Tab-separated table of C-alpha atoms and ligand atoms in Angstrom:
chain	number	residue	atom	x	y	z
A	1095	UNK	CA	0.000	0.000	0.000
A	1096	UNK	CA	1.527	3.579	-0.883
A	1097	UNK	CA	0.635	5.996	1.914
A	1098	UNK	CA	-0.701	9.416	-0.447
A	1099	UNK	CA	-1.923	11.456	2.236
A	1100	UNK	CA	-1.895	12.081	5.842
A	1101	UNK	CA	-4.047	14.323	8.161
A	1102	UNK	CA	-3.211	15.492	11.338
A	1103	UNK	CA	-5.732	16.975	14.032
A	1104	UNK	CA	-6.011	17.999	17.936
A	1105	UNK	CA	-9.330	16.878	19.225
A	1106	UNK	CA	-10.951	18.447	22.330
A	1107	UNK	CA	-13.814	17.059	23.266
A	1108	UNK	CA	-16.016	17.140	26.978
A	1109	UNK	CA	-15.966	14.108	29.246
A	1110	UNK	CA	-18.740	12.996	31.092
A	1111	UNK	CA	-17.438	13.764	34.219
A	1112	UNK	CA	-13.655	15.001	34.916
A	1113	UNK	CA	-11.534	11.886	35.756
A	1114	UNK	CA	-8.799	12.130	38.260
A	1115	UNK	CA	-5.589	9.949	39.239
A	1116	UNK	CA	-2.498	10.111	41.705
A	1117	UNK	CA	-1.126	12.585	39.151
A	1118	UNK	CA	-3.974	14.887	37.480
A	1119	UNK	CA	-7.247	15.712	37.004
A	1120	UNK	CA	-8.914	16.130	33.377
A	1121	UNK	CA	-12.219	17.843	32.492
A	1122	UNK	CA	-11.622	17.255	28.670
A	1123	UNK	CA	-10.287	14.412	26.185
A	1124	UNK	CA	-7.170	16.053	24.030
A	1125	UNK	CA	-5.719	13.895	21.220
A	1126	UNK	CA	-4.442	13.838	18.138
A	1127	UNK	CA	-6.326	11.910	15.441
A	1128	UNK	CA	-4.420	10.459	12.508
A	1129	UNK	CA	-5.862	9.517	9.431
A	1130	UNK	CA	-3.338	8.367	6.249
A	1131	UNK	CA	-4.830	7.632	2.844
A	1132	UNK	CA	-3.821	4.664	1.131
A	1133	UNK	CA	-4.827	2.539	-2.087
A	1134	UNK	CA	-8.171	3.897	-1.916
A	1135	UNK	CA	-9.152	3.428	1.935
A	1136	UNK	CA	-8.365	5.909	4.799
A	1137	UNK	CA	-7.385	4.414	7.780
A	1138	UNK	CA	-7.686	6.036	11.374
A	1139	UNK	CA	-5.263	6.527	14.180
A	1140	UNK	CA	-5.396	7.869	17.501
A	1141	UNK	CA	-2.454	9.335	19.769
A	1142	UNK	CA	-3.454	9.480	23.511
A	1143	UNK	CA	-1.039	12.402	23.938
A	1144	UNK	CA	-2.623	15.524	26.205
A	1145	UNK	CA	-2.413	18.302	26.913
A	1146	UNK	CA	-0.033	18.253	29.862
A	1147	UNK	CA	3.224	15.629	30.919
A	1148	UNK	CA	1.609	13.820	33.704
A	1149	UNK	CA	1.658	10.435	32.403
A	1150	UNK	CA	4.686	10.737	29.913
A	1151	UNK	CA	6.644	13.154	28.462
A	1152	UNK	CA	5.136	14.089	25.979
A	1153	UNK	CA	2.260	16.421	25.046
A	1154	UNK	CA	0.138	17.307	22.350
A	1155	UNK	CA	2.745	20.333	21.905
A	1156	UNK	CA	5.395	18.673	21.324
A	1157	UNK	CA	4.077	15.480	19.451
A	1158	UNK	CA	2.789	17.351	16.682
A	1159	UNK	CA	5.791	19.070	15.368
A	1160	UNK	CA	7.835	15.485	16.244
A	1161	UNK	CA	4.960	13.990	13.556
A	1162	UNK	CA	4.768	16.989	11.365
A	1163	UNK	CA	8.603	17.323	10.778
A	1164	UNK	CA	9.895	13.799	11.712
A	1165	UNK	CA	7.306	10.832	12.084
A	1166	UNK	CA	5.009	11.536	8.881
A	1167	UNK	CA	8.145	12.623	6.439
A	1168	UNK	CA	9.596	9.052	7.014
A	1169	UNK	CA	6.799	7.233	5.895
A	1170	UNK	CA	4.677	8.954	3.319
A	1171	UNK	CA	4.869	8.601	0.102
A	1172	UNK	CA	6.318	4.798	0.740
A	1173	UNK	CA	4.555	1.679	0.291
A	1174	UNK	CA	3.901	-1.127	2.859
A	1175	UNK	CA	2.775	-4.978	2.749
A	1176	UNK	CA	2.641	-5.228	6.649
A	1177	UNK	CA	1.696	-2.816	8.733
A	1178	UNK	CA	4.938	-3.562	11.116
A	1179	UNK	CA	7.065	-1.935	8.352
A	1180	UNK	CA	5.675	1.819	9.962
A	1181	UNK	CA	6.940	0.704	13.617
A	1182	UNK	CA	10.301	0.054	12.081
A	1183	UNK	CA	10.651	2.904	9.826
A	1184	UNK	CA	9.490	5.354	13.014
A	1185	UNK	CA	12.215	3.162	14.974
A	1186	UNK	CA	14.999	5.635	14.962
A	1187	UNK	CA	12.609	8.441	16.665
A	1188	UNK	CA	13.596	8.225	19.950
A	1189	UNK	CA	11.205	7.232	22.659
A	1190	UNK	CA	7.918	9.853	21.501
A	1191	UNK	CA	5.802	6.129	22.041
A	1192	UNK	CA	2.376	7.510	22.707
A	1193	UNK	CA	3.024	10.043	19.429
A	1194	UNK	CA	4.257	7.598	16.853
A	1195	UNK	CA	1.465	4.990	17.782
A	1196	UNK	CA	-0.966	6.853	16.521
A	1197	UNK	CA	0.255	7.236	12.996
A	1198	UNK	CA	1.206	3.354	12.892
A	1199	UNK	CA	-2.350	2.522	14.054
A	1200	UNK	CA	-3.852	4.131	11.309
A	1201	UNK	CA	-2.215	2.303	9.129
A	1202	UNK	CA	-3.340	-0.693	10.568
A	1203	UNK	CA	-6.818	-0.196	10.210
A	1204	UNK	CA	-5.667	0.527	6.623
A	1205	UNK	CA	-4.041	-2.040	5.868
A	1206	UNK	CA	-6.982	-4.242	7.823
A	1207	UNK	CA	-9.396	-2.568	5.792
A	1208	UNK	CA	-7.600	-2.932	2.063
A	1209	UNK	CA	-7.960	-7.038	2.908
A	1210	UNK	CA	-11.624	-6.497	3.657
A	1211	UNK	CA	-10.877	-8.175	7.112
A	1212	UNK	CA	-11.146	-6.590	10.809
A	1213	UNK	CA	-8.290	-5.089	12.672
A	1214	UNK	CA	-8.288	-7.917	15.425
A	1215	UNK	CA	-8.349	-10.719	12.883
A	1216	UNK	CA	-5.194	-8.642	11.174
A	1217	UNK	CA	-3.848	-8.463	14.448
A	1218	UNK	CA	-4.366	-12.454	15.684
A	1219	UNK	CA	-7.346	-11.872	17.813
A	1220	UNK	CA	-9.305	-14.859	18.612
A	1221	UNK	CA	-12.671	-13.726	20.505
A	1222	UNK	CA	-15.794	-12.196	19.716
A	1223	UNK	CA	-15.913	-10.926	23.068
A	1224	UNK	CA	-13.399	-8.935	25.396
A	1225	UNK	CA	-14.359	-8.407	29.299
A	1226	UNK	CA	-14.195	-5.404	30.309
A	1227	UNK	CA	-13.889	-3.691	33.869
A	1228	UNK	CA	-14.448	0.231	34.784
A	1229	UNK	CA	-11.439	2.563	36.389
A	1230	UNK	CA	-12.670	4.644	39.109
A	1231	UNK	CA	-11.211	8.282	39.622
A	1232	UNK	CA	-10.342	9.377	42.623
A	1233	UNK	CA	-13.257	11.195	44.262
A	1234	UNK	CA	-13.670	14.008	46.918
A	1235	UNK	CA	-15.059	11.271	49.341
A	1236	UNK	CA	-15.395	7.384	49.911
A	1237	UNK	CA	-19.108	7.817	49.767
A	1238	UNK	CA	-18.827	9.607	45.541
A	1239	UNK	CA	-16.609	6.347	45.116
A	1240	UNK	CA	-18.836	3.903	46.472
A	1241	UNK	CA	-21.996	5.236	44.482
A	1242	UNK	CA	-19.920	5.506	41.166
A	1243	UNK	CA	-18.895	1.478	41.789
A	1244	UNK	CA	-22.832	0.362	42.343
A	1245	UNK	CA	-23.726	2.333	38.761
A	1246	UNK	CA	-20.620	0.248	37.117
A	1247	UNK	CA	-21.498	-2.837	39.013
A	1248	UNK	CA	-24.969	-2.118	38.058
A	1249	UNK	CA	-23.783	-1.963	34.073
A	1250	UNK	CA	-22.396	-5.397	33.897
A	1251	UNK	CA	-18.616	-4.399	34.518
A	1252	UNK	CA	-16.885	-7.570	35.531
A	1253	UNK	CA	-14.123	-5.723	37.781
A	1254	UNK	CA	-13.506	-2.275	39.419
A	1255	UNK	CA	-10.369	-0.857	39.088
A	1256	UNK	CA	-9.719	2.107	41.733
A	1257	UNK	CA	-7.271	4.794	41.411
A	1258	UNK	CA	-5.251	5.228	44.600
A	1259	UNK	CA	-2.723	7.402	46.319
A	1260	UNK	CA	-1.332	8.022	49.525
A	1261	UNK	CA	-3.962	8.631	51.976
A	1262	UNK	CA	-6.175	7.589	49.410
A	1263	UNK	CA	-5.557	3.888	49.495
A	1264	UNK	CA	-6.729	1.374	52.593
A	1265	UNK	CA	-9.679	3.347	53.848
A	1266	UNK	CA	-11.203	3.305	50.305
A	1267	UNK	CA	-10.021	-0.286	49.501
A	1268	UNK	CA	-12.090	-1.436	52.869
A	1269	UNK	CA	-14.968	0.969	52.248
A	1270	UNK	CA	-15.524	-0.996	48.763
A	1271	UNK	CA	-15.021	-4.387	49.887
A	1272	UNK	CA	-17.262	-3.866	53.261
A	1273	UNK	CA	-19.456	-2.791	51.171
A	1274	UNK	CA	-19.583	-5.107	47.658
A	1275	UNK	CA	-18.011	-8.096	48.872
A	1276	UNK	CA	-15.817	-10.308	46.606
A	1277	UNK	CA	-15.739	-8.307	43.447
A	1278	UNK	CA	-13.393	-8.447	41.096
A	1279	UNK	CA	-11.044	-5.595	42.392
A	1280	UNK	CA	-7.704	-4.166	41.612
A	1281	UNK	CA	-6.259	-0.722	42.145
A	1282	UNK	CA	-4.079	1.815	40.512
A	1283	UNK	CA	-1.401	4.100	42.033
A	1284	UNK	CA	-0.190	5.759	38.825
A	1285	UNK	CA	3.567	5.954	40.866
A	1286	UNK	CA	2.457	7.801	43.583
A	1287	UNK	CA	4.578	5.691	46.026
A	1288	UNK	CA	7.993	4.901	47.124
A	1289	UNK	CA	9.712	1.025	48.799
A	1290	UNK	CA	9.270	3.989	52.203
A	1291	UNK	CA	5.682	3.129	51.360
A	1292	UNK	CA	6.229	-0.970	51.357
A	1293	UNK	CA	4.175	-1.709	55.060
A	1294	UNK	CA	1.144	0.612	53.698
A	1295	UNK	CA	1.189	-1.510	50.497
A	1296	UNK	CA	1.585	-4.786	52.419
A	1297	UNK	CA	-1.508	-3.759	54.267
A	1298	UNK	CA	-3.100	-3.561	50.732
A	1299	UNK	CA	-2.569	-7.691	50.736
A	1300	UNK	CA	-5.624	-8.309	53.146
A	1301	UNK	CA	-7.869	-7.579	50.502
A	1302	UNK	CA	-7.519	-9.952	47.853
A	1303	UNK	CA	-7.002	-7.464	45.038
A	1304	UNK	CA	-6.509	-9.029	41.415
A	1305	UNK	CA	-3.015	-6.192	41.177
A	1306	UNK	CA	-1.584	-3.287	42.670
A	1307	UNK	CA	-0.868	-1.392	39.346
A	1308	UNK	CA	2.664	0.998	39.027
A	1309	UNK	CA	3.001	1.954	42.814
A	1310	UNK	CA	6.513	2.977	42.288
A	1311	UNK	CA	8.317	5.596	39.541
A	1312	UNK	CA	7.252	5.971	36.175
A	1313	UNK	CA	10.076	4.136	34.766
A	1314	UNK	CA	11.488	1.571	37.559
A	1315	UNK	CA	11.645	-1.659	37.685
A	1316	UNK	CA	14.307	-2.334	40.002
A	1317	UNK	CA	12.455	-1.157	43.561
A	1318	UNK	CA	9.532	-3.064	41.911
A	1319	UNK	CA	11.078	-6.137	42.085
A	1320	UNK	CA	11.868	-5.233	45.432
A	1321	UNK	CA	8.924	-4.688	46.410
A	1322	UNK	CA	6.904	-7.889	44.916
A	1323	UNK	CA	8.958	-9.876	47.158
A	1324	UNK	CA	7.557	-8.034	49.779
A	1325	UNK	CA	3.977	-8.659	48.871
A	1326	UNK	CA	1.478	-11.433	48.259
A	1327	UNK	CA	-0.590	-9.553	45.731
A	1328	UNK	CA	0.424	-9.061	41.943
A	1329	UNK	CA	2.264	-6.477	40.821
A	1330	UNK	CA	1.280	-4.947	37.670
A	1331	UNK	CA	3.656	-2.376	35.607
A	1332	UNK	CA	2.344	-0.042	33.010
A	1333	UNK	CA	4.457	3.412	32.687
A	1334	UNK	CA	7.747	1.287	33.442
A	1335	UNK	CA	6.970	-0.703	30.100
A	1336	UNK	CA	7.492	0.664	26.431
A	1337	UNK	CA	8.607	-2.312	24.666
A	1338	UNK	CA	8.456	-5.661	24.359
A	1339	UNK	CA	11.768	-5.849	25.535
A	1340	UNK	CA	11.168	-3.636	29.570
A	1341	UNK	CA	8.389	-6.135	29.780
A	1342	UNK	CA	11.339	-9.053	29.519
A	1343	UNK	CA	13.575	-7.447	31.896
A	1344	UNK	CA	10.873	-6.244	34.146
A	1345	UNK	CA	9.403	-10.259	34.403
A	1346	UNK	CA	13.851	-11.092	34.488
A	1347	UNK	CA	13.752	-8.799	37.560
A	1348	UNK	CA	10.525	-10.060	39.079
A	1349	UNK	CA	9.162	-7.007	39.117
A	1350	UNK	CA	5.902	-7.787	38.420
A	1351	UNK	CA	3.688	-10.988	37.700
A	1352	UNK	CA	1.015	-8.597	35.633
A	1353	UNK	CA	1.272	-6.454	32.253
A	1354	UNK	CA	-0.956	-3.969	31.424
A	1355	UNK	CA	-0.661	-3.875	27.873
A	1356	UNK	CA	-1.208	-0.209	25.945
A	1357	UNK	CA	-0.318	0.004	22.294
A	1358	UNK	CA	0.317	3.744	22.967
A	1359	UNK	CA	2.724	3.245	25.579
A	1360	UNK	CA	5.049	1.254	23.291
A	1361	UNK	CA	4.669	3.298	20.151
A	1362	UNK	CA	2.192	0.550	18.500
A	1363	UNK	CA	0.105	-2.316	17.928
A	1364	UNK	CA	3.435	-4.526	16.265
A	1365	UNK	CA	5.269	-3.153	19.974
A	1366	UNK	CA	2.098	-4.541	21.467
A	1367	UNK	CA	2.148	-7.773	19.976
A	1368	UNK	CA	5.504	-8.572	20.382
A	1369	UNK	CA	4.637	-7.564	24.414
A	1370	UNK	CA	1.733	-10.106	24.764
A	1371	UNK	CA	4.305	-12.562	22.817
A	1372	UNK	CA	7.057	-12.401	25.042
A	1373	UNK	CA	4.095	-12.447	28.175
A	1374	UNK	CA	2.415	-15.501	26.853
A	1375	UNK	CA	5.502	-17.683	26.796
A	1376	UNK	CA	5.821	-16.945	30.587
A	1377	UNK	CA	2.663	-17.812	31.216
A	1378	UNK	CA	1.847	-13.985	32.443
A	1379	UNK	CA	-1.131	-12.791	32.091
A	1380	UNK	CA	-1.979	-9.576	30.176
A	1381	UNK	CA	-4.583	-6.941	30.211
A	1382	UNK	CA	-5.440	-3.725	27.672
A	1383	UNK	CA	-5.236	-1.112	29.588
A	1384	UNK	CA	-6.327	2.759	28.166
A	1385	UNK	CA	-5.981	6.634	27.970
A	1386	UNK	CA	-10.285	7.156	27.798
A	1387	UNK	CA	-9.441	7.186	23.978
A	1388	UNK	CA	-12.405	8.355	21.597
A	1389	UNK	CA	-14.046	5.287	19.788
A	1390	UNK	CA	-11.474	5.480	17.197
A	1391	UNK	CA	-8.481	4.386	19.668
A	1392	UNK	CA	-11.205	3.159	21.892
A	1393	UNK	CA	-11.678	0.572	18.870
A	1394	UNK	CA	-8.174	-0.620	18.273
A	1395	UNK	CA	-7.567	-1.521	22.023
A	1396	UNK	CA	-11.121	-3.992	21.516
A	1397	UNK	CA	-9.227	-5.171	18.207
A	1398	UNK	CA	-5.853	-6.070	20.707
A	1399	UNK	CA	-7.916	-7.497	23.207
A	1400	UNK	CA	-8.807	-10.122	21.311
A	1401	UNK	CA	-5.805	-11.728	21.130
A	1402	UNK	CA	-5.827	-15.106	23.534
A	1403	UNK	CA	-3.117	-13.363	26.206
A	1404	UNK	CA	-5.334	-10.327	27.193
A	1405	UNK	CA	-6.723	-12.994	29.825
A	1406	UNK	CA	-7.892	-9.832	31.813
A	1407	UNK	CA	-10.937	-7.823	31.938
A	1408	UNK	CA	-10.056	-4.945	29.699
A	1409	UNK	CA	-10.198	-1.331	30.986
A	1410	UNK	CA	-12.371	-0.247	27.754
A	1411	UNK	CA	-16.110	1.335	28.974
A	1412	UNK	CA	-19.158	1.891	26.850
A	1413	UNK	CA	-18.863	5.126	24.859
A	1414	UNK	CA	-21.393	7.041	26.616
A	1415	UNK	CA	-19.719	6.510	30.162
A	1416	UNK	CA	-16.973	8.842	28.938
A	1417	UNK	CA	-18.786	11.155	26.118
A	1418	UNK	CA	-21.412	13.085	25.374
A	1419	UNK	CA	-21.492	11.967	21.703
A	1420	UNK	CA	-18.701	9.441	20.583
A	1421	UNK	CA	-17.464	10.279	16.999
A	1422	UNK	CA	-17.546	6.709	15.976
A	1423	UNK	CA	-20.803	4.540	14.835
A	1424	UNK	CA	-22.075	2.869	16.445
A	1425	UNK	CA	-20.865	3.374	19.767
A	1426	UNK	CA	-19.112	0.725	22.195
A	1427	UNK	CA	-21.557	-0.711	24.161
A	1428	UNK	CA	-21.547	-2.795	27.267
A	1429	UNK	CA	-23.622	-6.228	27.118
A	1430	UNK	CA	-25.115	-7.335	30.651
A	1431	UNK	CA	-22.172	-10.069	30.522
A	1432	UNK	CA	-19.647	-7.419	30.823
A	1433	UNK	CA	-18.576	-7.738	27.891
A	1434	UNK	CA	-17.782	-5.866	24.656
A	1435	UNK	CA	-18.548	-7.189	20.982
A	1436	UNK	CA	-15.322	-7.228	18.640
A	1437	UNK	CA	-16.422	-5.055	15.857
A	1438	UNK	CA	-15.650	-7.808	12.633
A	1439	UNK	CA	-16.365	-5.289	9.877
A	1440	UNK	CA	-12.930	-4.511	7.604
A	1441	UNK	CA	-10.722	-2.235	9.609
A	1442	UNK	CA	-11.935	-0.833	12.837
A	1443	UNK	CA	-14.983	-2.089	12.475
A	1444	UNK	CA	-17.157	1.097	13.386
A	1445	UNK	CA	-17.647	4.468	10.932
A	1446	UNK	CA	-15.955	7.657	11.856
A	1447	UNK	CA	-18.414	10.344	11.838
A	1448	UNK	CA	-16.750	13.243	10.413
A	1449	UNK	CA	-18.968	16.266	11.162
A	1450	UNK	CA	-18.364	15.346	15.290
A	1451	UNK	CA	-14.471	14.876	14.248
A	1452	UNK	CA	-14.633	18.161	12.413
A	1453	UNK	CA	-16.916	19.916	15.690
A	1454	UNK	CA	-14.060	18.576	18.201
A	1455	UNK	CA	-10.796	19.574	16.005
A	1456	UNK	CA	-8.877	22.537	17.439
A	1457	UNK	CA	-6.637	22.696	14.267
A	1458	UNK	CA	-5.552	20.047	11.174
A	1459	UNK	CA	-3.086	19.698	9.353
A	1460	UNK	CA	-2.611	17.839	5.590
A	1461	UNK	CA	0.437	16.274	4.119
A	1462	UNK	CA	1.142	14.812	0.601
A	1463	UNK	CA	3.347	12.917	-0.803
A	1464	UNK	CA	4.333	15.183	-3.458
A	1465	UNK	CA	5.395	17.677	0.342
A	1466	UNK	CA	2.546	20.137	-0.261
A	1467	UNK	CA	1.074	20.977	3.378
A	1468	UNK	CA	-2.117	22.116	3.499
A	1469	UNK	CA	-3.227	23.933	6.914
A	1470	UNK	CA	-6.908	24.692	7.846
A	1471	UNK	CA	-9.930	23.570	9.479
A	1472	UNK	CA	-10.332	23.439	12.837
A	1473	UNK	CA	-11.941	26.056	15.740
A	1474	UNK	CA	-9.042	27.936	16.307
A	1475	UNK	CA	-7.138	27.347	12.662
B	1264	MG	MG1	-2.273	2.558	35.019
């Protein structure tokens, strides 16, 4: 496939409600949405990048001049049989993960789509069906947390995932099991402790949680390993990993038992695969973890969790928990299983409706092969 065109656009649009971690709290979902044109189809991409460097480096600042004057030059205009060829050609960008994967996931879905097959069966997914959990923000009070829980309990989710920090943590881990028994129940401290922390975490092993996701810094693995000696429950990484390869050393180190796989993280779905390949020859479990994508990234990470490793419930919600209006058709939906459907159309499976991607887009950007650049569009362009 020749790659003739590629758009580029920052995407604002409204959450639900404002989600907040250990690190930040958002109000809106920023992106950048990728779409590059090829043999007659135009696949879509999505780059979880934001507006600010709480989760990595990176931003929507400074990924779109590393795309605009780096990433896209070194791959349009060229043609591709396998979508892995755009991982390797972005290879010698440094780091930049969450900003190249969205570019190399569009052309996944176009490269899905040009075989008239689904993105999960291009990928090596195997079920119709992913399970899927909910992530719970932090919340001004145990009580907000424990009423959010009962409406995602109420919706089929199979597991809760809670977002902890210090002083945040046991009280709220208690309040939830006192309250809904033996649910399926992890939590998340998006590296808001230190191995100072390691008692307060041990007490965390009275209450059967499924993980205790990234406690420690954003890219350790050594005081990780550490501290899963010291512990009975899982350790899970997810900043520490971006690449196939961290998740070897990491499970090397014994630094965790768990992988939360996102495609973002390590640049990629090919990254991604090659993580869940490495995982399921260890026998360790993996899960698809997300950024509350739009339904267009929201869609590839229900493609990936359909491969037979992703033995997790998935953190991927219905649509309308996180938007007002999704710009995809039709919209992810949660069946009373707790489950989500594998869209098996060619590509992504679901239609990009581009009036709500042209009402959310800040500013756009086109590139062709030829070099022209063509900027417009856009609410503030
Ligand atoms: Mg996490």
């Amino acid at each position: 496939m020749k790659i003739e065109r590629i758009e580029l656009r920052q995407i604002q649009m409204p959450y639900v409600f404002p989600f907040e971690t250990s690190v930040d709290r958002d109000d809106n979902k920023d992106c950048l949405l990728v779409r590059i044109w090829a043999d007659g189809v135009a696949g879509w991409g999505e780059s979880p990048v934001t507006a600010k460097p709480y989760y990595k480096e990176e931003t929507i600042d400074t990924a779109w001049p590393i795309l605009a004057n780096f990433a896209i030059p070194r791959v349009l205009g060229r043609e591709f049989s396998d979508p892995r060829e755009i991982a390797h050609w972005l290879h010698p960008i440094r780091r930049n993960y969450l900003t190249k994967s969205g570019l190399e996931a569009a052309a996944w879905d176009a490269h899905a789509q040009s075989r008239g097959i689904s993105l999960a069966r291009a990928l090596g997914g195997t079920r119709a069906k992913v399970a899927v959990g909910m992530s719970v923000g932090i919340e001004p009070t145990v009580d907000a947390v424990l009423r959010r829980i009962e409406t995602w309990l109420g919706q089929g989710y199979q597991r809760i995932k809670m977002k902890i920090k210090p002083g945040f943590d046991l009280e709220v881990v208690e309040a939830i099991r006192r309250r809904f028994g033996p649910i399926g129940l992890q939590v998340d401290a998006n590296t808001a402790y230190t191995l100072e922390d390691t008692a307060r975490l041990r007490s965390l092993d009275a209450y059967d949680l499924m993980m205790i996701e990234q406690p420690l810094d954003h890219d350790d693995i050594i005081d990780h390993a550490t501290l899963q000696r010291e512990l009975r429950t899982p350790l899970c990484l997810d900043e520490s990993i971006c690449s196939a390869e961290d998740a070897r050393k990491a499970l090397d180190l014994g630094a965790c038992r768990i992988i939360n796989i996102k495609a973002a993280r390590m640049g990629g779905l090919a990254e991604a695969l090659r993580c869940h390949d490495v995982c399921r020859a260890r026998g360790v479990p993996v899960w698809c973890g997300g950024f509350l994508e739009t339904g267009v990234g929201r869609a590839a990470n229900v493609a990936l969790s359909a491969l037979e490793n992703f033995t997790l419930p998935a953190d991927l919600g219905a649509s309308r928990r996180y938007f007002h209006e999704d710009i995809i058709d039709p919209w992810f939906e949660v069946n009373a299983d707790g489950t989500v459907d594998v869209p098996t159309g060619p590509g992504l499976g679901v239609a990009v409706v581009e009036p709500l991607v042209e009402k959310y887009t800040l500013r756009k950007e086109t590139f062709r092969a030829q070099g022209e650049r063509t900027h417009g569009g856009g609410r503030t362009a």
